Amino acid sequence: MEERTRELLYVLSSLLESDARCLALKEAEVRLNESDEVRSLSSITKAKMESYAYNKDHFGENSELTKSSLHELYLAKKALDEHPLSKDYQRKYAIVRRLYDELDLILISPFREPLQCERK
């Protein structure tokens, strides 16, 4: 890679680190990770996931116990996803994801296309 290209990529990286959208996402992530309530909901969801997997393996996918544990897992995951801190993080993540998709389209996608040899 040419030195000038490398320098420009470092500049881009620095700009992204200081971008308001990326900083807002980092702040939302910190708040999410520091929340005792979210941590509790996450633990409950993990336990429900393990319970569902156990029931599915031991009693089959169509057993009432497995179906019941799947419903409990759904409710736990829903509660976690609907928590205000989770929703805030998801909104900010979507904004940053769009930014990175645009960068990918401009910087990377041209190199994904197979090189076309000109026919003479």
Tab-separated table of N, CA, C and O in Angstrom, residues 37-94:
chain	number	residue	atom	x	y	z
A	37	GLU	N	-30.052	-3.047	35.501
A	37	GLU	CA	-31.321	-3.573	34.994
A	37	GLU	C	-31.116	-4.324	33.677
A	37	GLU	O	-31.629	-5.427	33.491
A	38	VAL	N	-30.344	-3.747	32.788
A	38	VAL	CA	-30.068	-4.402	31.504
A	38	VAL	C	-29.246	-5.671	31.718
A	38	VAL	O	-29.497	-6.697	31.096
A	39	ARG	N	-28.289	-5.589	32.618
A	39	ARG	CA	-27.468	-6.773	32.922
A	39	ARG	C	-28.346	-7.904	33.452
A	39	ARG	O	-28.186	-9.065	33.080
A	40	SER	N	-29.310	-7.563	34.297
A	40	SER	CA	-30.239	-8.558	34.832
A	40	SER	C	-31.097	-9.160	33.721
A	40	SER	O	-31.273	-10.381	33.653
A	41	LEU	N	-31.635	-8.301	32.853
A	41	LEU	CA	-32.445	-8.797	31.732
A	41	LEU	C	-31.613	-9.689	30.813
A	41	LEU	O	-32.101	-10.706	30.308
A	42	SER	N	-30.373	-9.329	30.631
A	42	SER	CA	-29.483	-10.130	29.795
A	42	SER	C	-29.222	-11.498	30.427
A	42	SER	O	-29.226	-12.524	29.737
A	43	SER	N	-29.022	-11.527	31.730
A	43	SER	CA	-28.806	-12.801	32.435
A	43	SER	C	-30.039	-13.687	32.358
A	43	SER	O	-29.937	-14.900	32.161
A	44	ILE	N	-31.201	-13.076	32.526
A	44	ILE	CA	-32.456	-13.840	32.432
A	44	ILE	C	-32.601	-14.420	31.027
A	44	ILE	O	-32.947	-15.593	30.861
A	45	THR	N	-32.311	-13.603	30.014
A	45	THR	CA	-32.413	-14.066	28.630
A	45	THR	C	-31.458	-15.223	28.382
A	45	THR	O	-31.824	-16.223	27.761
A	46	LYS	N	-30.252	-15.109	28.898
A	46	LYS	CA	-29.266	-16.187	28.731
A	46	LYS	C	-29.745	-17.470	29.407
A	46	LYS	O	-29.644	-18.557	28.840
A	47	ALA	N	-30.300	-17.349	30.596
A	47	ALA	CA	-30.811	-18.524	31.314
A	47	ALA	C	-31.973	-19.165	30.555
A	47	ALA	O	-32.060	-20.392	30.455
A	48	LYS	N	-32.850	-18.338	30.004
A	48	LYS	CA	-33.997	-18.856	29.236
A	48	LYS	C	-33.506	-19.554	27.967
A	48	LYS	O	-34.064	-20.559	27.544
A	49	MET	N	-32.449	-19.018	27.372
A	49	MET	CA	-31.876	-19.625	26.178
A	49	MET	C	-31.320	-21.020	26.499
A	49	MET	O	-31.531	-21.980	25.759
A	50	GLU	N	-30.624	-21.115	27.626
A	50	GLU	CA	-30.065	-22.402	28.044
A	50	GLU	C	-31.176	-23.390	28.382
A	50	GLU	O	-31.093	-24.575	28.051
A	51	SER	N	-32.222	-22.906	29.024
A	51	SER	CA	-33.359	-23.761	29.363
A	51	SER	C	-34.029	-24.285	28.097
A	51	SER	O	-34.356	-25.471	27.994
A	52	TYR	N	-34.230	-23.412	27.132
A	52	TYR	CA	-34.844	-23.826	25.867
A	52	TYR	C	-33.985	-24.883	25.170
A	52	TYR	O	-34.496	-25.906	24.709
A	53	ALA	N	-32.672	-24.636	25.095
A	53	ALA	CA	-31.768	-25.582	24.432
A	53	ALA	C	-31.802	-26.945	25.124
A	53	ALA	O	-31.848	-27.988	24.464
A	54	TYR	N	-31.804	-26.931	26.445
A	54	TYR	CA	-31.857	-28.180	27.204
A	54	TYR	C	-33.155	-28.927	26.905
A	54	TYR	O	-33.147	-30.129	26.613
A	55	ASN	N	-34.265	-28.217	26.994
A	55	ASN	CA	-35.562	-28.859	26.764
A	55	ASN	C	-35.680	-29.381	25.337
A	55	ASN	O	-36.211	-30.471	25.113
A	56	LYS	N	-35.184	-28.627	24.391
A	56	LYS	CA	-35.234	-29.058	22.989
A	56	LYS	C	-34.415	-30.329	22.790
A	56	LYS	O	-34.867	-31.267	22.117
A	57	ASP	N	-33.223	-30.383	23.382
A	57	ASP	CA	-32.354	-31.552	23.239
A	57	ASP	C	-32.926	-32.784	23.933
A	57	ASP	O	-32.781	-33.898	23.440
A	58	HIS	N	-33.557	-32.589	25.097
A	58	HIS	CA	-34.005	-33.731	25.885
A	58	HIS	C	-35.459	-34.143	25.665
A	58	HIS	O	-35.805	-35.306	25.870
A	59	PHE	N	-36.287	-33.205	25.245
A	59	PHE	CA	-37.711	-33.527	25.118
A	59	PHE	C	-38.240	-33.354	23.697
A	59	PHE	O	-39.386	-33.670	23.429
A	60	GLY	N	-37.406	-32.842	22.814
A	60	GLY	CA	-37.819	-32.660	21.426
A	60	GLY	C	-38.411	-31.284	21.178
A	60	GLY	O	-38.902	-30.619	22.090
A	61	GLU	N	-38.374	-30.903	19.928
A	61	GLU	CA	-38.813	-29.567	19.550
A	61	GLU	C	-40.316	-29.360	19.712
A	61	GLU	O	-40.779	-28.242	19.906
A	62	ASN	N	-41.086	-30.422	19.651
A	62	ASN	CA	-42.545	-30.293	19.689
A	62	ASN	C	-43.161	-30.537	21.059
A	62	ASN	O	-44.373	-30.514	21.197
A	63	SER	N	-42.330	-30.760	22.067
A	63	SER	CA	-42.896	-31.002	23.398
A	63	SER	C	-43.461	-29.701	23.965
A	63	SER	O	-43.024	-28.603	23.630
A	64	GLU	N	-44.442	-29.832	24.829
A	64	GLU	CA	-45.058	-28.660	25.454
A	64	GLU	C	-44.035	-27.886	26.296
A	64	GLU	O	-44.048	-26.669	26.329
A	65	LEU	N	-43.154	-28.629	26.978
A	65	LEU	CA	-42.132	-27.986	27.803
A	65	LEU	C	-41.192	-27.133	26.939
A	65	LEU	O	-40.850	-26.002	27.304
A	66	THR	N	-40.800	-27.661	25.797
A	66	THR	CA	-39.922	-26.925	24.892
A	66	THR	C	-40.633	-25.697	24.332
A	66	THR	O	-40.061	-24.600	24.283
A	67	LYS	N	-41.884	-25.866	23.937
A	67	LYS	CA	-42.656	-24.732	23.407
A	67	LYS	C	-42.834	-23.654	24.469
A	67	LYS	O	-42.719	-22.460	24.177
A	68	SER	N	-43.075	-24.088	25.693
A	68	SER	CA	-43.238	-23.142	26.793
A	68	SER	C	-41.927	-22.393	27.061
A	68	SER	O	-41.933	-21.171	27.262
A	69	SER	N	-40.815	-23.101	27.049
A	69	SER	CA	-39.525	-22.446	27.305
A	69	SER	C	-39.147	-21.519	26.146
A	69	SER	O	-38.522	-20.483	26.368
A	70	LEU	N	-39.560	-21.864	24.932
A	70	LEU	CA	-39.313	-20.981	23.794
A	70	LEU	C	-40.107	-19.679	23.957
A	70	LEU	O	-39.589	-18.587	23.696
A	71	HIS	N	-41.333	-19.793	24.429
A	71	HIS	CA	-42.150	-18.596	24.665
A	71	HIS	C	-41.534	-17.730	25.773
A	71	HIS	O	-41.491	-16.500	25.651
A	72	GLU	N	-41.045	-18.357	26.836
A	72	GLU	CA	-40.384	-17.613	27.913
A	72	GLU	C	-39.128	-16.904	27.396
A	72	GLU	O	-38.842	-15.768	27.781
A	73	LEU	N	-38.376	-17.578	26.523
A	73	LEU	CA	-37.199	-16.972	25.906
A	73	LEU	C	-37.606	-15.764	25.070
A	73	LEU	O	-36.979	-14.705	25.145
A	74	TYR	N	-38.667	-15.909	24.297
A	74	TYR	CA	-39.165	-14.799	23.484
A	74	TYR	C	-39.517	-13.593	24.359
A	74	TYR	O	-39.137	-12.463	24.050
A	75	LEU	N	-40.215	-13.829	25.471
A	75	LEU	CA	-40.614	-12.733	26.355
A	75	LEU	C	-39.400	-12.060	27.002
A	75	LEU	O	-39.367	-10.831	27.132
A	76	ALA	N	-38.418	-12.856	27.398
A	76	ALA	CA	-37.211	-12.296	28.011
A	76	ALA	C	-36.439	-11.457	26.998
A	76	ALA	O	-35.976	-10.350	27.304
A	77	LYS	N	-36.296	-11.970	25.780
A	77	LYS	CA	-35.587	-11.243	24.725
A	77	LYS	C	-36.334	-9.961	24.374
A	77	LYS	O	-35.726	-8.902	24.173
A	78	LYS	N	-37.645	-10.040	24.338
A	78	LYS	CA	-38.470	-8.863	24.036
A	78	LYS	C	-38.276	-7.788	25.101
A	78	LYS	O	-38.117	-6.604	24.783
A	79	ALA	N	-38.269	-8.192	26.368
A	79	ALA	CA	-38.064	-7.233	27.460
A	79	ALA	C	-36.691	-6.572	27.349
A	79	ALA	O	-36.564	-5.356	27.553
A	80	LEU	N	-35.693	-7.346	27.008
A	80	LEU	CA	-34.345	-6.793	26.844
A	80	LEU	C	-34.299	-5.827	25.661
A	80	LEU	O	-33.765	-4.718	25.772
A	81	ASP	N	-34.881	-6.223	24.549
A	81	ASP	CA	-34.862	-5.376	23.351
A	81	ASP	C	-35.679	-4.103	23.518
A	81	ASP	O	-35.373	-3.093	22.890
A	82	GLU	N	-36.707	-4.143	24.347
A	82	GLU	CA	-37.581	-2.980	24.520
A	82	GLU	C	-37.143	-2.047	25.648
A	82	GLU	O	-37.762	-1.004	25.857
A	83	HIS	N	-36.087	-2.418	26.347
A	83	HIS	CA	-35.589	-1.542	27.404
A	83	HIS	C	-35.136	-0.229	26.756
A	83	HIS	O	-34.523	-0.233	25.676
A	84	PRO	N	-35.429	0.919	27.373
A	84	PRO	CA	-35.061	2.211	26.774
A	84	PRO	C	-33.579	2.344	26.411
A	84	PRO	O	-33.249	2.915	25.364
A	85	LEU	N	-32.693	1.807	27.231
A	85	LEU	CA	-31.259	1.883	26.909
A	85	LEU	C	-30.920	1.024	25.692
A	85	LEU	O	-30.080	1.400	24.870
A	86	SER	N	-31.585	-0.126	25.572
A	86	SER	CA	-31.367	-0.986	24.401
A	86	SER	C	-31.875	-0.308	23.143
A	86	SER	O	-31.211	-0.324	22.102
A	87	LYS	N	-33.041	0.306	23.235
A	87	LYS	CA	-33.615	0.988	22.075
A	87	LYS	C	-32.739	2.170	21.652
A	87	LYS	O	-32.531	2.390	20.460
A	88	ASP	N	-32.231	2.907	22.623
A	88	ASP	CA	-31.344	4.029	22.322
A	88	ASP	C	-30.094	3.531	21.606
A	88	ASP	O	-29.666	4.107	20.602
A	89	TYR	N	-29.503	2.450	22.109
A	89	TYR	CA	-28.322	1.873	21.484
A	89	TYR	C	-28.642	1.413	20.061
A	89	TYR	O	-27.872	1.682	19.125
A	90	GLN	N	-29.769	0.742	19.878
A	90	GLN	CA	-30.148	0.244	18.554
A	90	GLN	C	-30.317	1.381	17.553
A	90	GLN	O	-29.882	1.275	16.392
A	91	ARG	N	-30.938	2.484	17.984
A	91	ARG	CA	-31.110	3.648	17.104
A	91	ARG	C	-29.755	4.221	16.688
A	91	ARG	O	-29.512	4.504	15.513
A	92	LYS	N	-28.883	4.383	17.641
A	92	LYS	CA	-27.569	4.972	17.350
A	92	LYS	C	-26.704	4.013	16.534
A	92	LYS	O	-25.938	4.438	15.670
A	93	TYR	N	-26.856	2.718	16.787
A	93	TYR	CA	-26.125	1.723	16.005
A	93	TYR	C	-26.556	1.775	14.535
A	93	TYR	O	-25.718	1.706	13.636
A	94	ALA	N	-27.860	1.919	14.301
A	94	ALA	CA	-28.373	1.962	12.922
A	94	ALA	C	-27.787	3.152	12.162
A	94	ALA	O	-27.444	3.036	10.976
